[in-house]
Every structure is written in structure tokens, then in C-alpha cells.
PDB file of C-alpha atoms and ligand atoms in Angstrom:
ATOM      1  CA  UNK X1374     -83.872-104.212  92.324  1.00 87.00           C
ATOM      2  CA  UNK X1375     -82.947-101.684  89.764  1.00 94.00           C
ATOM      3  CA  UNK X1376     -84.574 -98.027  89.455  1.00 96.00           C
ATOM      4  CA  UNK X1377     -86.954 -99.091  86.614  1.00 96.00           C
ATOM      5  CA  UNK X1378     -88.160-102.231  88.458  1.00 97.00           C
ATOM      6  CA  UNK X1379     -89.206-100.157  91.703  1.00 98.00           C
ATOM      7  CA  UNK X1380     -90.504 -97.464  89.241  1.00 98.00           C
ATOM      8  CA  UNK X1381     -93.012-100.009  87.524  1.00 97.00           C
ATOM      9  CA  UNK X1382     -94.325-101.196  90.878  1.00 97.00           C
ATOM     10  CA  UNK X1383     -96.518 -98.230  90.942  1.00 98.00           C
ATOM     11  CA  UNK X1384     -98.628 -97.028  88.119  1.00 98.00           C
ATOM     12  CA  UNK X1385     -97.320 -93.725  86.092  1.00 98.00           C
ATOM     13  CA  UNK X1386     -99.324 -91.538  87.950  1.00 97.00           C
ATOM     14  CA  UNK X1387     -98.611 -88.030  89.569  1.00 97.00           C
ATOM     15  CA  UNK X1388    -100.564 -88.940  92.532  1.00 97.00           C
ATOM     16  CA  UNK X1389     -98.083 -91.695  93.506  1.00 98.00           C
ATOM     17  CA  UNK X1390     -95.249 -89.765  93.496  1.00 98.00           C
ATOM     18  CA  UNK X1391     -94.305 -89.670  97.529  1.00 98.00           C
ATOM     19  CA  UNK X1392     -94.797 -93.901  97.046  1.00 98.00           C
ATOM     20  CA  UNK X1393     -92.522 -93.792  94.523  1.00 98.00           C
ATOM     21  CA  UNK X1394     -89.711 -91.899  96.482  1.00 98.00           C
ATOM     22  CA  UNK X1395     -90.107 -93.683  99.562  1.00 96.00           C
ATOM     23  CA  UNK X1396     -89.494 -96.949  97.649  1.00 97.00           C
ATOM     24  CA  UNK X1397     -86.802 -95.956  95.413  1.00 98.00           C
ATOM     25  CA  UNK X1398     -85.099 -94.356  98.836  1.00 95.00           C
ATOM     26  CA  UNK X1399     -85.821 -97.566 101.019  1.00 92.00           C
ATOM     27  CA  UNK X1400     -84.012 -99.791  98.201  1.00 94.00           C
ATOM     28  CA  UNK X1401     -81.264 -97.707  98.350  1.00 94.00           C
ATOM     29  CA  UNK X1402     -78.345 -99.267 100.189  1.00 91.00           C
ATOM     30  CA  UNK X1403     -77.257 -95.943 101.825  1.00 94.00           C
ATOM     31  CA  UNK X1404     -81.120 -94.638 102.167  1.00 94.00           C
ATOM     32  CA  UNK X1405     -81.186 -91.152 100.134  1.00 96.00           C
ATOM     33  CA  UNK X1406     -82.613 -90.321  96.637  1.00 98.00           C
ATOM     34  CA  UNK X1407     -79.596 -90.151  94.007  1.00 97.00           C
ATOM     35  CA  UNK X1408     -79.718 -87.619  91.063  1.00 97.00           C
ATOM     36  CA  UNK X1409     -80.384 -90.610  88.861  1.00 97.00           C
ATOM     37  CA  UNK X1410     -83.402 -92.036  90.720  1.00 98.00           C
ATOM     38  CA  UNK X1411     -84.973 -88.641  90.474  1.00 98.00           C
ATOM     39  CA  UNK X1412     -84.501 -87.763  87.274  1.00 98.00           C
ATOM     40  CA  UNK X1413     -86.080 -91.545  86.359  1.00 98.00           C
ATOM     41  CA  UNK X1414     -88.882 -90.883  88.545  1.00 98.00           C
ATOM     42  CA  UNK X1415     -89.009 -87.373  86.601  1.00 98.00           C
ATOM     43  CA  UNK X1416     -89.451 -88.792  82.771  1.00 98.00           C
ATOM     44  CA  UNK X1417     -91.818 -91.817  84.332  1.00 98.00           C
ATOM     45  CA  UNK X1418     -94.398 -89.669  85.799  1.00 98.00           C
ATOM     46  CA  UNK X1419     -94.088 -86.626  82.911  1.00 98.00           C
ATOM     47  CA  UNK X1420     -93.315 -84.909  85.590  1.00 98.00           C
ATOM     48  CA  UNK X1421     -89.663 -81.726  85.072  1.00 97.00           C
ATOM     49  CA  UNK X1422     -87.015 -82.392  86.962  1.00 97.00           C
ATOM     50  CA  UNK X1423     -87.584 -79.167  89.059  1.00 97.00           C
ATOM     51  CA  UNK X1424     -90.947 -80.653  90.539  1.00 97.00           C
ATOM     52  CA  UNK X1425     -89.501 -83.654  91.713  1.00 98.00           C
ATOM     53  CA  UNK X1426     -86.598 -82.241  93.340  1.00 97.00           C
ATOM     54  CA  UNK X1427     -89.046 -80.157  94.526  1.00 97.00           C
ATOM     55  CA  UNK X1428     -91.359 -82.814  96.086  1.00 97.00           C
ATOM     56  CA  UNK X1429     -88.519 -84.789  97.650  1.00 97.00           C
ATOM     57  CA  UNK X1430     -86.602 -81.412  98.900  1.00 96.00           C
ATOM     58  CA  UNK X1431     -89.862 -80.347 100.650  1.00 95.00           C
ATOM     59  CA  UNK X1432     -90.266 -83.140 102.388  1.00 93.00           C
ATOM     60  CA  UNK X1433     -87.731 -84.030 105.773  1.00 86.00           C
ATOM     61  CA  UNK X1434     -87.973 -87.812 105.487  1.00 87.00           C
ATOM     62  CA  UNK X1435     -86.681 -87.524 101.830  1.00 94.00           C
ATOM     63  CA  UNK X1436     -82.792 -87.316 101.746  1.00 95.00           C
ATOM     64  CA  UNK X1437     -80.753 -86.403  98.762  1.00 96.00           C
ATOM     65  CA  UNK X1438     -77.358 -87.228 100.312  1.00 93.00           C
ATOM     66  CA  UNK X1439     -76.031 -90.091 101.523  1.00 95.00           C
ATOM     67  CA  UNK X1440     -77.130 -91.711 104.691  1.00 96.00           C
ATOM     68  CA  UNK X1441     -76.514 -94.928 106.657  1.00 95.00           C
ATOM     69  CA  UNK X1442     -78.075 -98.367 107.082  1.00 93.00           C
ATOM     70  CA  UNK X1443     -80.251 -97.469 109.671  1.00 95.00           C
ATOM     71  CA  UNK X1444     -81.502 -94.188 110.362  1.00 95.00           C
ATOM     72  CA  UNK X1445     -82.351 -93.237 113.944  1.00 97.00           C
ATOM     73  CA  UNK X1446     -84.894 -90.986 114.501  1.00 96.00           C
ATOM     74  CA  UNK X1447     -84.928 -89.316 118.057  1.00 98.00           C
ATOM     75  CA  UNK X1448     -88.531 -88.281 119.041  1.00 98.00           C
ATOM     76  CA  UNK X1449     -88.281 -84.328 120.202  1.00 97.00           C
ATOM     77  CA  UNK X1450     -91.905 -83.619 120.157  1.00 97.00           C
ATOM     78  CA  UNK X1451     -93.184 -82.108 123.658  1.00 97.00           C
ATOM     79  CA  UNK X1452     -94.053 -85.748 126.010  1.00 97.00           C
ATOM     80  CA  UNK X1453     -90.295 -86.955 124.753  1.00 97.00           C
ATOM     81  CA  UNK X1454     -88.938 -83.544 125.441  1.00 97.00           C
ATOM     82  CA  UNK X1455     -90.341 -83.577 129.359  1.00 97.00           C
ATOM     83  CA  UNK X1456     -89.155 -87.413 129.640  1.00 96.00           C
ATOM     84  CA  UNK X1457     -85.153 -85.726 128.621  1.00 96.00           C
ATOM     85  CA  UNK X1458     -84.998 -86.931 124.836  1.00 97.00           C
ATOM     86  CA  UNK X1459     -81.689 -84.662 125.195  1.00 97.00           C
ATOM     87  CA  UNK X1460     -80.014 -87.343 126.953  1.00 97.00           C
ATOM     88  CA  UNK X1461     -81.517 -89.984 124.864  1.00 98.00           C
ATOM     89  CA  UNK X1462     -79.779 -88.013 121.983  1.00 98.00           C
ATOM     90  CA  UNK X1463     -76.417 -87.334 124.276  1.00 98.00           C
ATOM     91  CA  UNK X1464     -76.426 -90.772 124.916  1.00 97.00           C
ATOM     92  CA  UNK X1465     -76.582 -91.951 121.110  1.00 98.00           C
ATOM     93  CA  UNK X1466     -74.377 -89.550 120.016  1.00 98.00           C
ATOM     94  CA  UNK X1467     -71.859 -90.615 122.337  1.00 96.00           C
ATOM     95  CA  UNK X1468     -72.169 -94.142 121.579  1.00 96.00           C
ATOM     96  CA  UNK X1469     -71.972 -93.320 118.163  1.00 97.00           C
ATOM     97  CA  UNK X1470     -69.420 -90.987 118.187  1.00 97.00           C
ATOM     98  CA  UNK X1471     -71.107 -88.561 116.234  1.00 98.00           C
ATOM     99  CA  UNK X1472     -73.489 -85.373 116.104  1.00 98.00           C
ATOM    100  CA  UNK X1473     -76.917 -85.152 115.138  1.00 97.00           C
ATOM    101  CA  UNK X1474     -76.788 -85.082 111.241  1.00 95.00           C
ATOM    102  CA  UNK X1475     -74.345 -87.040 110.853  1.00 96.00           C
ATOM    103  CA  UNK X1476     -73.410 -90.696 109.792  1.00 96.00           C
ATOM    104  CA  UNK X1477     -71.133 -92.884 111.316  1.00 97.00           C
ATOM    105  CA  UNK X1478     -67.966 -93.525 109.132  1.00 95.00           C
ATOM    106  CA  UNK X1479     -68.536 -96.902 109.462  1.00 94.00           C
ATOM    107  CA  UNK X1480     -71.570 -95.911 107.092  1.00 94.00           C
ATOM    108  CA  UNK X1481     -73.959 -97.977 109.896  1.00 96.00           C
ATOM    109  CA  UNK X1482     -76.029 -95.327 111.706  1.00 97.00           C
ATOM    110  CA  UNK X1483     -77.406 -91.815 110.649  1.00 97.00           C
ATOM    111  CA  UNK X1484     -78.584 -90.092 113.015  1.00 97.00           C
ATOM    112  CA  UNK X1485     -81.863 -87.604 113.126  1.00 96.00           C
ATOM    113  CA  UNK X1486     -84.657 -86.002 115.420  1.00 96.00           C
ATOM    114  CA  UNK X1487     -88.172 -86.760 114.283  1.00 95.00           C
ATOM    115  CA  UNK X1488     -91.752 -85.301 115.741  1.00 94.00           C
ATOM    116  CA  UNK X1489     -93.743 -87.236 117.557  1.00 97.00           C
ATOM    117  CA  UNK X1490     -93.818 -90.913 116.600  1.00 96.00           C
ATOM    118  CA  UNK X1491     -97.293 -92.027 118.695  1.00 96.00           C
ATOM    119  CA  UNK X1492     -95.248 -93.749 121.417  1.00 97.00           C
ATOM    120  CA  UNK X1493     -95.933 -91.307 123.908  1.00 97.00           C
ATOM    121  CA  UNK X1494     -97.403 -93.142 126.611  1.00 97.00           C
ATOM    122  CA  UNK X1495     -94.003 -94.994 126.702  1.00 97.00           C
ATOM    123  CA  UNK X1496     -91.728 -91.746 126.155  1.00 97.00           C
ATOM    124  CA  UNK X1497     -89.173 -91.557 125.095  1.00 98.00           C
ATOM    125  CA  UNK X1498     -88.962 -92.538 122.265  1.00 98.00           C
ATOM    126  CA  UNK X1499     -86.576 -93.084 118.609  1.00 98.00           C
ATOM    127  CA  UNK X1500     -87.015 -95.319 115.422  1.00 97.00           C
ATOM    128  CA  UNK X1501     -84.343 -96.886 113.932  1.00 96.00           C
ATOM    129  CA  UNK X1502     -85.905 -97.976 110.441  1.00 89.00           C
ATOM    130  CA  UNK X1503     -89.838 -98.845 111.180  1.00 88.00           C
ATOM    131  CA  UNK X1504     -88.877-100.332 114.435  1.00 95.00           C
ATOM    132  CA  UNK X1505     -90.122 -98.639 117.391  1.00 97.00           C
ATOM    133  CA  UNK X1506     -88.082 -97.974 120.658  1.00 98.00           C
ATOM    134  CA  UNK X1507     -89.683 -96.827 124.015  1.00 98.00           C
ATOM    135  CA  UNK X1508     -88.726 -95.949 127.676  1.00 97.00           C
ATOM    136  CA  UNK X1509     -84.935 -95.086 126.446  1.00 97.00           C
ATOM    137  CA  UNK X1510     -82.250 -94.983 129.106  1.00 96.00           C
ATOM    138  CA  UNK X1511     -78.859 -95.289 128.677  1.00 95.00           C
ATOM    139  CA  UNK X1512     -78.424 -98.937 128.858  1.00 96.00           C
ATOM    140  CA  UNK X1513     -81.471 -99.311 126.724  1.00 96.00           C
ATOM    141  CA  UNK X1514     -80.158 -97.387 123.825  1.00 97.00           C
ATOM    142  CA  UNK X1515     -76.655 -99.307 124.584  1.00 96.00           C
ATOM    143  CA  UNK X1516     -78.233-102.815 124.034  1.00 96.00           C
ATOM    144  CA  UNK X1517     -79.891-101.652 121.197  1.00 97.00           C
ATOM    145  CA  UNK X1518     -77.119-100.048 119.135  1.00 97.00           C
ATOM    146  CA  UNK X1519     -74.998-103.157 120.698  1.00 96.00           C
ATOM    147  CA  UNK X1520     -77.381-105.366 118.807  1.00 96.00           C
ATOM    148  CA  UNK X1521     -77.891-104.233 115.083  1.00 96.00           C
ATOM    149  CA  UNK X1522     -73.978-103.550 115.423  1.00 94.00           C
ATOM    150  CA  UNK X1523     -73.656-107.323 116.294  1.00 93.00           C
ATOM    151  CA  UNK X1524     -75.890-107.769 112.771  1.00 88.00           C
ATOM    152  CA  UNK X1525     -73.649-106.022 110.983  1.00 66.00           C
TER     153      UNK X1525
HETATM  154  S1  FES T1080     -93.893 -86.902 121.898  1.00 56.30           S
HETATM  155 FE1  FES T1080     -92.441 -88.470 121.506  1.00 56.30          FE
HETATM  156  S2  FES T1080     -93.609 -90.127 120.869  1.00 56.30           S
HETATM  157 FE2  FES T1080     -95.068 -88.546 121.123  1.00 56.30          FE
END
């Protein structure tokens, strides 16, 4: 779907702004916001370029760089901390082979901390896209990073 077809999904209105990131970022194949799609959403909503840089810059789940397929999102919020999300992250980023931040070169996995995601009563916890991910050990996070792999 090109820029201008997500853009006229959502009326030109100021107020839908963080709508209009999210989609343009979820359609992208490497999940950021590129200099193009912002300065689109920019002249659509009347908006200056500074502003919307501004909006998506202030806001963590907004990337301007470069991600990967599926971003994992490690809960560190205080229930996730308590149930060790520091070896849930270890764990990933030894799987992964890579550090928090960072992407795989493969260009599969980014991966991130988040705050609390609800789950936890079943702590803890990580996202990987919308999907939800509870009671992580290490051969739980193994099976599931074993499985989108196997996607491709
Ligand atoms: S603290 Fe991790 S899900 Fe709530």
C-alpha cells in the first residue's frame, strides 16, 4: 500500500495524527517512519515538518530508523522485573546474538524493553508485534524465536 493510500484512510485531521504514524510505520516492511512518510504526513495534515518529527520523535513506539520484522518488546516494569525479565532479555539476546537496540543482521528481530504490557499476573512478559508472551523461561523464549524463524 503506498504512503498516500494509508494517508487517505484517515481523514486530514490534526487529531489523527498518532493513527496516522502508527499505520504508515506498521506498513512499513522494516517498521520505522522514513523521511518521506513524514514529510507526506506533514503537507496532508497542514501540519510543518518540525511538528511531525516532533510528534513521532516524542513518542518511544515511533522509530525513525530502521528496524526488523518483528519487534520484541521485553516488559521491565516492576512485577516483570521481580519475576528476572534480565534473564528473559539475556536469554533473547543470546539467542539472537545481539544487544538490546539492536536488529539482527538477518533484518528478522529488533529488539526493545517496553513498560508494563498488562500481563502481569503471568510475568514475565515480551511482545513480539501485538502478540503477547507470558511466563518466559528459557526454553519458552527458544520455541518462540524457533518458530517465527521457521516462518521466515
Ligand atoms: S510489569 Fe510486566 S506485564 Fe506488568
Amino acid at each position: 500500500m503506498s504512503t498516500q493510500n494509508i494517508l487517505e484512510k484517515h481523514a486530514p485531521e490534526r487529531h489523527n495524527i498518532l493513527m496516522i504514524l502508527h499505520d504508515l510505520q506498521d506498513h512499513h516492511p522494516q517498521n520505522y517512519l522514513t523521511e518521506e512518510a513524514l514529510e507526506a504526513t506533514a503537507r496532508y495534515l497542514k501540519l510543518t515538518k518540525a511538528s511531525v518529527y516532533g510528534v513521532a520523535g516524542y513518542y518511544t513506539m515511533f522509530s525513525l530508523k530502521p528496524r526488523g520484522r518483528h519487534i520484541i518488546r521485553v516488559c521491565v516494569s516492576a512485577v516483570c522485573e521481580l519475576k528476572k525479565s534480565e534473564s528473559v532479555i539475556a536469554h533473547l539476546e543470546s539467542t539472537l546474538g545481539i544487544k538490546t537496540g539492536q536488529t539482527t543482521p538477518c533484518g528478522l528481530f529488533t529488539l526493545e524493553l517496553s513498560e508494563c504490557i498488562g500481563q502481569c499476573h503471568e510475568a514475565p512478559s515480551m511482545m513480539i508485534g501485538q502478540a503477547v508472551y507470558n511466563n518466559l523461561d528459557a526454553e519458552r523464549i527458544r520455541e518462540v524465536i524457533e518458530s517465527i524463524r521457521n516462518q521466515g
